[in-house]
Amino acid sequence: IADTFSDKVEDQGAHMLDLKIYEDLSPTWETNYRVVATSTASPVPWAIIIPLVLAVVLVVAFIFLIREVKTIDWGQPLGVALPILAVALGIAAAAGLAIALTRKKKLPRGGDY
């Protein structure tokens, strides 16, 4: 069975990777076989081509992103907005610290303290 599968696969230009044969002896007067054959499906090395295509798409997307960011009108410098931003960040930091200090800590289960 293994040689037959291997010959048929090689006739189609592929290579046999794995062959598993399972035997079912439960029927009384017959034996059922289940054959699982794994072979290469294509002579094209897709394991190399797919990451290369994804890398090219990522580079092109990054280039378009940089071009779009360069064309954005960023407006006035942060002269007036800088103090407002500093106050907002300070309030957020104080709120985060207050929440972290007031949370109750859960004890682990099983007596491991």
CSV table of N, CA, C and O in Angstrom, one decimal:
chain,number,residue,atom,x,y,z
A,1,ILE,N,0.8,-1.2,0.0
A,1,ILE,CA,0.0,0.0,0.0
A,1,ILE,C,0.9,1.2,0.0
A,1,ILE,O,0.6,2.2,-0.7
A,2,ALA,N,1.9,1.2,0.8
A,2,ALA,CA,2.8,2.4,0.9
A,2,ALA,C,3.5,2.7,-0.4
A,2,ALA,O,3.6,3.8,-0.8
A,3,ASP,N,4.0,1.6,-1.1
A,3,ASP,CA,4.7,1.8,-2.3
A,3,ASP,C,3.8,2.3,-3.4
A,3,ASP,O,4.1,3.1,-4.3
A,4,THR,N,2.5,1.8,-3.4
A,4,THR,CA,1.5,2.2,-4.4
A,4,THR,C,1.2,3.7,-4.3
A,4,THR,O,1.2,4.5,-5.2
A,5,PHE,N,1.0,4.2,-3.0
A,5,PHE,CA,0.8,5.6,-2.8
A,5,PHE,C,2.0,6.4,-3.2
A,5,PHE,O,1.8,7.5,-3.8
A,6,SER,N,3.2,6.0,-2.8
A,6,SER,CA,4.4,6.7,-3.2
A,6,SER,C,4.6,6.8,-4.7
A,6,SER,O,4.9,7.9,-5.2
A,7,ASP,N,4.3,5.8,-5.4
A,7,ASP,CA,4.5,5.8,-6.8
A,7,ASP,C,3.4,6.7,-7.5
A,7,ASP,O,3.8,7.5,-8.4
A,8,LYS,N,2.2,6.7,-7.0
A,8,LYS,CA,1.1,7.6,-7.6
A,8,LYS,C,1.4,9.0,-7.3
A,8,LYS,O,1.2,9.9,-8.2
A,9,VAL,N,1.9,9.3,-6.1
A,9,VAL,CA,2.3,10.7,-5.8
A,9,VAL,C,3.4,11.2,-6.6
A,9,VAL,O,3.4,12.3,-7.1
A,10,GLU,N,4.5,10.4,-6.8
A,10,GLU,CA,5.6,10.8,-7.6
A,10,GLU,C,5.3,10.9,-9.1
A,10,GLU,O,5.9,11.7,-9.8
A,11,ASP,N,4.3,10.2,-9.6
A,11,ASP,CA,3.9,10.3,-10.9
A,11,ASP,C,3.2,11.7,-11.2
A,11,ASP,O,3.3,12.2,-12.3
A,12,GLN,N,2.7,12.3,-10.1
A,12,GLN,CA,2.1,13.6,-10.3
A,12,GLN,C,3.1,14.8,-10.0
A,12,GLN,O,2.7,15.9,-9.9
A,13,GLY,N,4.3,14.4,-9.7
A,13,GLY,CA,5.3,15.5,-9.5
A,13,GLY,C,5.4,16.0,-8.0
A,13,GLY,O,6.0,17.0,-7.8
A,14,ALA,N,4.9,15.2,-7.1
A,14,ALA,CA,5.0,15.7,-5.7
A,14,ALA,C,5.8,14.6,-4.9
A,14,ALA,O,6.3,13.7,-5.5
A,15,HIS,N,5.9,14.9,-3.6
A,15,HIS,CA,6.7,14.0,-2.8
A,15,HIS,C,5.8,13.5,-1.6
A,15,HIS,O,5.1,14.3,-1.0
A,16,MET,N,6.0,12.3,-1.2
A,16,MET,CA,5.3,11.7,-0.1
A,16,MET,C,5.9,12.2,1.2
A,16,MET,O,7.1,12.1,1.4
A,17,LEU,N,5.1,12.9,2.1
A,17,LEU,CA,5.7,13.3,3.4
A,17,LEU,C,5.4,12.4,4.5
A,17,LEU,O,6.3,12.1,5.3
A,18,ASP,N,4.2,11.8,4.6
A,18,ASP,CA,3.8,10.9,5.7
A,18,ASP,C,2.8,10.0,5.2
A,18,ASP,O,1.9,10.3,4.4
A,19,LEU,N,2.8,8.8,5.7
A,19,LEU,CA,1.8,7.8,5.4
A,19,LEU,C,1.5,7.0,6.6
A,19,LEU,O,2.3,6.4,7.3
A,20,LYS,N,0.2,7.0,7.0
A,20,LYS,CA,-0.2,6.3,8.2
A,20,LYS,C,-1.3,5.3,7.8
A,20,LYS,O,-2.2,5.6,7.1
A,21,ILE,N,-1.2,4.1,8.3
A,21,ILE,CA,-2.2,3.0,8.0
A,21,ILE,C,-2.7,2.5,9.3
A,21,ILE,O,-2.0,2.1,10.2
A,22,TYR,N,-4.1,2.6,9.4
A,22,TYR,CA,-4.8,2.2,10.6
A,22,TYR,C,-5.5,0.9,10.3
A,22,TYR,O,-6.2,0.8,9.2
A,23,GLU,N,-5.6,-0.1,11.2
A,23,GLU,CA,-6.2,-1.3,11.0
A,23,GLU,C,-7.3,-1.5,12.0
A,23,GLU,O,-7.2,-1.3,13.2
A,24,ASP,N,-8.5,-1.8,11.5
A,24,ASP,CA,-9.7,-2.0,12.3
A,24,ASP,C,-10.0,-3.5,12.3
A,24,ASP,O,-10.5,-4.1,11.3
A,25,LEU,N,-9.8,-4.2,13.5
A,25,LEU,CA,-10.0,-5.6,13.6
A,25,LEU,C,-11.4,-6.0,14.2
A,25,LEU,O,-11.6,-7.1,14.5
A,26,SER,N,-12.2,-5.0,14.5
A,26,SER,CA,-13.5,-5.3,15.2
A,26,SER,C,-14.5,-6.1,14.4
A,26,SER,O,-15.1,-6.9,15.0
A,27,PRO,N,-14.6,-6.0,13.1
A,27,PRO,CA,-15.5,-7.0,12.4
A,27,PRO,C,-14.9,-8.4,12.4
A,27,PRO,O,-13.7,-8.6,12.4
A,28,THR,N,-15.8,-9.4,12.5
A,28,THR,CA,-15.3,-10.7,12.7
A,28,THR,C,-14.6,-11.3,11.5
A,28,THR,O,-13.5,-11.9,11.6
A,29,TRP,N,-15.1,-11.2,10.3
A,29,TRP,CA,-14.6,-11.9,9.2
A,29,TRP,C,-13.9,-11.0,8.2
A,29,TRP,O,-13.6,-11.4,7.1
A,30,GLU,N,-13.7,-9.7,8.6
A,30,GLU,CA,-13.0,-8.8,7.6
A,30,GLU,C,-12.1,-7.8,8.4
A,30,GLU,O,-12.3,-7.7,9.6
A,31,THR,N,-11.2,-7.2,7.7
A,31,THR,CA,-10.4,-6.2,8.3
A,31,THR,C,-10.5,-4.9,7.5
A,31,THR,O,-10.3,-4.9,6.3
A,32,ASN,N,-10.8,-3.8,8.2
A,32,ASN,CA,-10.9,-2.5,7.5
A,32,ASN,C,-9.6,-1.8,7.7
A,32,ASN,O,-9.1,-1.8,8.8
A,33,TYR,N,-9.2,-1.1,6.7
A,33,TYR,CA,-8.0,-0.3,6.8
A,33,TYR,C,-8.4,1.2,6.5
A,33,TYR,O,-9.2,1.5,5.7
A,34,ARG,N,-7.7,2.1,7.2
A,34,ARG,CA,-7.8,3.5,6.9
A,34,ARG,C,-6.4,4.0,6.6
A,34,ARG,O,-5.5,3.9,7.5
A,35,VAL,N,-6.2,4.6,5.5
A,35,VAL,CA,-4.9,5.1,5.0
A,35,VAL,C,-5.0,6.6,5.0
A,35,VAL,O,-5.9,7.2,4.4
A,36,VAL,N,-4.0,7.3,5.7
A,36,VAL,CA,-3.9,8.7,5.7
A,36,VAL,C,-2.6,9.1,5.1
A,36,VAL,O,-1.5,8.8,5.6
A,37,ALA,N,-2.6,9.7,3.9
A,37,ALA,CA,-1.4,10.0,3.2
A,37,ALA,C,-1.3,11.5,3.1
A,37,ALA,O,-2.2,12.3,2.8
A,38,THR,N,-0.1,12.0,3.4
A,38,THR,CA,0.2,13.4,3.4
A,38,THR,C,1.4,13.6,2.4
A,38,THR,O,2.4,13.0,2.5
A,39,SER,N,1.1,14.5,1.4
A,39,SER,CA,2.2,14.8,0.4
A,39,SER,C,2.2,16.3,0.1
A,39,SER,O,1.4,17.0,0.5
A,40,THR,N,3.3,16.6,-0.6
A,40,THR,CA,3.3,18.0,-1.0
A,40,THR,C,2.3,18.3,-2.1
A,40,THR,O,2.0,17.4,-2.9
A,41,ALA,N,1.7,19.4,-2.0
A,41,ALA,CA,0.6,19.7,-2.9
A,41,ALA,C,1.0,20.5,-4.1
A,41,ALA,O,0.4,20.6,-5.1
A,42,SER,N,2.2,21.2,-4.0
A,42,SER,CA,2.6,22.1,-5.1
A,42,SER,C,4.1,22.1,-5.1
A,42,SER,O,4.8,22.1,-4.0
A,43,PRO,N,4.7,22.2,-6.3
A,43,PRO,CA,6.2,22.4,-6.3
A,43,PRO,C,6.6,23.8,-6.0
A,43,PRO,O,7.8,24.0,-5.9
A,44,VAL,N,5.7,24.7,-5.8
A,44,VAL,CA,6.1,26.1,-5.5
A,44,VAL,C,6.4,26.2,-4.0
A,44,VAL,O,5.6,25.7,-3.1
A,45,PRO,N,7.5,26.8,-3.6
A,45,PRO,CA,7.9,26.9,-2.1
A,45,PRO,C,7.1,28.0,-1.4
A,45,PRO,O,7.6,29.1,-1.2
A,46,TRP,N,5.8,27.7,-1.1
A,46,TRP,CA,5.0,28.7,-0.5
A,46,TRP,C,5.5,29.2,0.9
A,46,TRP,O,5.2,30.3,1.3
A,47,ALA,N,6.2,28.4,1.6
A,47,ALA,CA,6.7,28.8,2.9
A,47,ALA,C,7.7,30.0,2.8
A,47,ALA,O,8.0,30.7,3.8
A,48,ILE,N,8.3,30.2,1.6
A,48,ILE,CA,9.2,31.3,1.4
A,48,ILE,C,8.4,32.5,0.8
A,48,ILE,O,8.7,33.6,1.1
A,49,ILE,N,7.5,32.2,-0.1
A,49,ILE,CA,6.8,33.2,-0.9
A,49,ILE,C,5.9,34.0,0.0
A,49,ILE,O,5.8,35.3,-0.1
A,50,ILE,N,5.1,33.4,0.8
A,50,ILE,CA,4.1,34.1,1.6
A,50,ILE,C,4.7,35.1,2.6
A,50,ILE,O,4.3,36.3,2.6
A,51,PRO,N,5.8,34.8,3.4
A,51,PRO,CA,6.4,35.8,4.2
A,51,PRO,C,7.0,37.0,3.4
A,51,PRO,O,6.9,38.1,3.8
A,52,LEU,N,7.6,36.7,2.2
A,52,LEU,CA,8.1,37.8,1.4
A,52,LEU,C,7.0,38.7,0.9
A,52,LEU,O,7.2,39.9,1.0
A,53,VAL,N,5.9,38.2,0.5
A,53,VAL,CA,4.8,39.0,0.0
A,53,VAL,C,4.2,39.8,1.2
A,53,VAL,O,4.0,41.0,1.0
A,54,LEU,N,4.1,39.2,2.4
A,54,LEU,CA,3.6,40.0,3.5
A,54,LEU,C,4.6,41.1,3.9
A,54,LEU,O,4.2,42.2,4.3
A,55,ALA,N,5.9,40.8,3.8
A,55,ALA,CA,6.9,41.9,4.1
A,55,ALA,C,6.8,43.0,3.1
A,55,ALA,O,6.9,44.2,3.5
A,56,VAL,N,6.6,42.7,1.9
A,56,VAL,CA,6.5,43.8,0.9
A,56,VAL,C,5.2,44.6,1.1
A,56,VAL,O,5.3,45.9,1.1
A,57,VAL,N,4.1,44.0,1.5
A,57,VAL,CA,2.9,44.7,1.8
A,57,VAL,C,3.1,45.6,3.0
A,57,VAL,O,2.6,46.7,3.0
A,58,LEU,N,3.8,45.1,4.0
A,58,LEU,CA,4.0,45.9,5.2
A,58,LEU,C,4.9,47.1,4.9
A,58,LEU,O,4.6,48.2,5.4
A,59,VAL,N,5.9,46.9,4.1
A,59,VAL,CA,6.8,48.1,3.7
A,59,VAL,C,6.0,49.1,3.0
A,59,VAL,O,6.1,50.3,3.2
A,60,VAL,N,5.2,48.7,2.0
A,60,VAL,CA,4.4,49.6,1.2
A,60,VAL,C,3.4,50.4,2.1
A,60,VAL,O,3.2,51.6,1.9
A,61,ALA,N,2.7,49.6,3.0
A,61,ALA,CA,1.8,50.3,3.9
A,61,ALA,C,2.5,51.3,4.8
A,61,ALA,O,1.9,52.4,5.0
A,62,PHE,N,3.6,51.0,5.3
A,62,PHE,CA,4.4,51.9,6.1
A,62,PHE,C,4.8,53.2,5.3
A,62,PHE,O,4.7,54.3,5.8
A,63,ILE,N,5.2,53.0,4.1
A,63,ILE,CA,5.6,54.1,3.2
A,63,ILE,C,4.4,55.0,3.0
A,63,ILE,O,4.5,56.3,3.1
A,64,PHE,N,3.2,54.5,2.7
A,64,PHE,CA,2.0,55.3,2.5
A,64,PHE,C,1.6,56.0,3.8
A,64,PHE,O,1.2,57.1,3.7
A,65,LEU,N,1.8,55.3,4.9
A,65,LEU,CA,1.5,56.0,6.2
A,65,LEU,C,2.4,57.2,6.4
A,65,LEU,O,1.9,58.2,6.9
A,66,ILE,N,3.7,57.0,6.2
A,66,ILE,CA,4.6,58.1,6.4
A,66,ILE,C,4.3,59.3,5.4
A,66,ILE,O,4.3,60.5,5.9
A,67,ARG,N,4.0,59.0,4.2
A,67,ARG,CA,3.6,60.1,3.3
A,67,ARG,C,2.4,60.8,3.7
A,67,ARG,O,2.3,62.1,3.6
A,68,GLU,N,1.4,60.1,4.3
A,68,GLU,CA,0.1,60.8,4.7
A,68,GLU,C,0.4,61.6,6.0
A,68,GLU,O,-0.1,62.7,6.1
A,69,VAL,N,1.2,61.2,6.9
A,69,VAL,CA,1.5,61.9,8.1
A,69,VAL,C,2.3,63.2,7.7
A,69,VAL,O,2.1,64.2,8.3
A,70,LYS,N,3.2,63.1,6.7
A,70,LYS,CA,3.9,64.3,6.3
A,70,LYS,C,3.0,65.4,5.7
A,70,LYS,O,3.4,66.6,5.8
A,71,THR,N,1.9,65.0,5.1
A,71,THR,CA,1.0,66.0,4.5
A,71,THR,C,0.0,66.6,5.4
A,71,THR,O,-0.7,67.5,5.1
A,72,ILE,N,-0.1,66.1,6.7
A,72,ILE,CA,-1.0,66.6,7.6
A,72,ILE,C,-0.6,68.0,8.1
A,72,ILE,O,0.6,68.2,8.4
A,73,ASP,N,-1.5,68.9,8.2
A,73,ASP,CA,-1.2,70.3,8.7
A,73,ASP,C,-1.3,70.2,10.2
A,73,ASP,O,-2.4,70.1,10.8
A,74,TRP,N,-0.2,70.3,10.8
A,74,TRP,CA,-0.1,70.1,12.3
A,74,TRP,C,-0.5,71.4,13.0
A,74,TRP,O,-0.6,71.4,14.2
A,75,GLY,N,-0.7,72.5,12.3
A,75,GLY,CA,-1.2,73.7,13.0
A,75,GLY,C,-0.2,74.4,13.8
A,75,GLY,O,1.0,74.3,13.6
A,76,GLN,N,-0.6,75.2,14.8
A,76,GLN,CA,0.3,76.0,15.7
A,76,GLN,C,1.0,75.1,16.6
A,76,GLN,O,0.6,74.0,17.0
A,77,PRO,N,2.2,75.6,17.1
A,77,PRO,CA,2.9,74.8,18.1
A,77,PRO,C,2.1,74.7,19.4
A,77,PRO,O,1.1,75.4,19.6
A,78,LEU,N,2.5,73.9,20.3
A,78,LEU,CA,1.8,73.6,21.6
A,78,LEU,C,2.0,74.7,22.6
A,78,LEU,O,2.0,74.4,23.8
A,79,GLY,N,2.1,76.0,22.2
A,79,GLY,CA,2.4,77.0,23.2
A,79,GLY,C,1.3,77.2,24.3
A,79,GLY,O,1.6,77.2,25.4
A,80,VAL,N,0.1,77.2,23.9
A,80,VAL,CA,-1.0,77.4,24.8
A,80,VAL,C,-1.5,76.1,25.4
A,80,VAL,O,-1.9,76.0,26.5
A,81,ALA,N,-1.5,75.1,24.5
A,81,ALA,CA,-2.0,73.8,24.9
A,81,ALA,C,-1.1,73.0,25.9
A,81,ALA,O,-1.6,72.1,26.5
A,82,LEU,N,0.1,73.3,25.9
A,82,LEU,CA,1.1,72.6,26.8
A,82,LEU,C,0.7,72.6,28.3
A,82,LEU,O,0.7,71.6,28.9
A,83,PRO,N,0.4,73.8,28.9
A,83,PRO,CA,0.0,73.8,30.3
A,83,PRO,C,-1.3,73.0,30.5
A,83,PRO,O,-1.4,72.3,31.5
A,84,ILE,N,-2.2,73.1,29.6
A,84,ILE,CA,-3.5,72.4,29.8
A,84,ILE,C,-3.2,70.9,29.7
A,84,ILE,O,-3.8,70.1,30.5
A,85,LEU,N,-2.4,70.4,28.8
A,85,LEU,CA,-2.0,69.0,28.7
A,85,LEU,C,-1.3,68.5,29.9
A,85,LEU,O,-1.6,67.4,30.4
A,86,ALA,N,-0.4,69.4,30.5
A,86,ALA,CA,0.3,69.0,31.7
A,86,ALA,C,-0.7,68.8,32.9
A,86,ALA,O,-0.5,67.9,33.7
A,87,VAL,N,-1.6,69.7,33.0
A,87,VAL,CA,-2.6,69.6,34.1
A,87,VAL,C,-3.5,68.4,33.9
A,87,VAL,O,-3.7,67.6,34.9
A,88,ALA,N,-3.9,68.1,32.7
A,88,ALA,CA,-4.7,66.9,32.5
A,88,ALA,C,-3.9,65.6,32.8
A,88,ALA,O,-4.5,64.7,33.4
A,89,LEU,N,-2.7,65.5,32.4
A,89,LEU,CA,-1.9,64.4,32.7
A,89,LEU,C,-1.6,64.2,34.2
A,89,LEU,O,-1.6,63.1,34.7
A,90,GLY,N,-1.5,65.3,34.9
A,90,GLY,CA,-1.3,65.3,36.4
A,90,GLY,C,-2.5,64.8,37.1
A,90,GLY,O,-2.4,64.0,38.0
A,91,ILE,N,-3.7,65.2,36.6
A,91,ILE,CA,-4.9,64.8,37.2
A,91,ILE,C,-5.1,63.3,37.0
A,91,ILE,O,-5.5,62.5,37.9
A,92,ALA,N,-4.8,62.8,35.8
A,92,ALA,CA,-4.9,61.4,35.4
A,92,ALA,C,-4.0,60.6,36.3
A,92,ALA,O,-4.3,59.5,36.7
A,93,ALA,N,-2.8,61.1,36.5
A,93,ALA,CA,-1.8,60.3,37.3
A,93,ALA,C,-2.2,60.2,38.7
A,93,ALA,O,-2.1,59.2,39.4
A,94,ALA,N,-2.8,61.3,39.3
A,94,ALA,CA,-3.2,61.3,40.7
A,94,ALA,C,-4.4,60.4,40.8
A,94,ALA,O,-4.5,59.7,41.8
A,95,ALA,N,-5.3,60.4,39.9
A,95,ALA,CA,-6.5,59.5,39.9
A,95,ALA,C,-6.0,58.0,39.9
A,95,ALA,O,-6.5,57.2,40.6
A,96,GLY,N,-5.1,57.7,39.0
A,96,GLY,CA,-4.6,56.3,38.9
A,96,GLY,C,-3.9,55.9,40.2
A,96,GLY,O,-4.1,54.8,40.6
A,97,LEU,N,-3.1,56.8,40.8
A,97,LEU,CA,-2.5,56.5,42.1
A,97,LEU,C,-3.5,56.3,43.2
A,97,LEU,O,-3.4,55.3,44.0
A,98,ALA,N,-4.5,57.1,43.2
A,98,ALA,CA,-5.6,56.9,44.2
A,98,ALA,C,-6.3,55.6,44.1
A,98,ALA,O,-6.6,54.9,45.0
A,99,ILE,N,-6.6,55.2,42.8
A,99,ILE,CA,-7.3,54.0,42.6
A,99,ILE,C,-6.4,52.8,43.0
A,99,ILE,O,-6.9,51.8,43.6
A,100,ALA,N,-5.1,52.9,42.7
A,100,ALA,CA,-4.2,51.8,43.0
A,100,ALA,C,-4.0,51.6,44.5
A,100,ALA,O,-3.9,50.5,45.0
A,101,LEU,N,-4.1,52.7,45.3
A,101,LEU,CA,-3.9,52.6,46.7
A,101,LEU,C,-5.1,52.2,47.4
A,101,LEU,O,-5.0,51.6,48.5
A,102,THR,N,-6.3,52.5,46.9
A,102,THR,CA,-7.5,52.1,47.6
A,102,THR,C,-8.1,50.8,47.3
A,102,THR,O,-9.0,50.3,47.9
A,103,ARG,N,-7.5,50.1,46.3
A,103,ARG,CA,-8.0,48.7,45.9
A,103,ARG,C,-7.7,47.7,47.0
A,103,ARG,O,-6.6,47.7,47.6
A,104,LYS,N,-8.6,46.8,47.3
A,104,LYS,CA,-8.3,45.8,48.3
A,104,LYS,C,-7.6,44.7,47.6
A,104,LYS,O,-7.9,44.3,46.4
A,105,LYS,N,-6.6,44.1,48.2
A,105,LYS,CA,-5.8,43.0,47.6
A,105,LYS,C,-6.5,41.7,48.0
A,105,LYS,O,-6.9,41.5,49.2
A,106,LYS,N,-6.6,40.9,47.0
A,106,LYS,CA,-7.2,39.6,47.3
A,106,LYS,C,-6.2,38.6,47.8
A,106,LYS,O,-5.0,38.6,47.3
A,107,LEU,N,-6.6,37.8,48.8
A,107,LEU,CA,-5.7,36.8,49.3
A,107,LEU,C,-5.7,35.6,48.4
A,107,LEU,O,-6.7,35.2,47.9
A,108,PRO,N,-4.6,34.9,48.3
A,108,PRO,CA,-4.6,33.7,47.5
A,108,PRO,C,-5.4,32.6,48.2
A,108,PRO,O,-5.5,32.5,49.4
A,109,ARG,N,-5.9,31.7,47.3
A,109,ARG,CA,-6.7,30.5,47.9
A,109,ARG,C,-5.8,29.4,48.4
A,109,ARG,O,-4.6,29.3,48.0
A,110,GLY,N,-6.3,28.6,49.2
A,110,GLY,CA,-5.6,27.4,49.7
A,110,GLY,C,-4.6,27.7,50.8
A,110,GLY,O,-3.8,26.8,51.2
A,111,GLY,N,-4.7,28.8,51.5
A,111,GLY,CA,-3.9,29.0,52.6
A,111,GLY,C,-2.4,29.5,52.3
A,111,GLY,O,-1.6,29.6,53.2
A,112,ASP,N,-2.1,29.7,51.1
A,112,ASP,CA,-0.8,30.2,50.7
A,112,ASP,C,-0.7,31.7,50.9
A,112,ASP,O,-1.2,32.5,50.0
A,113,TYR,N,-0.2,32.2,52.0
A,113,TYR,CA,-0.2,33.7,52.2
A,113,TYR,C,1.2,34.2,52.1
A,113,TYR,O,2.1,34.0,52.6
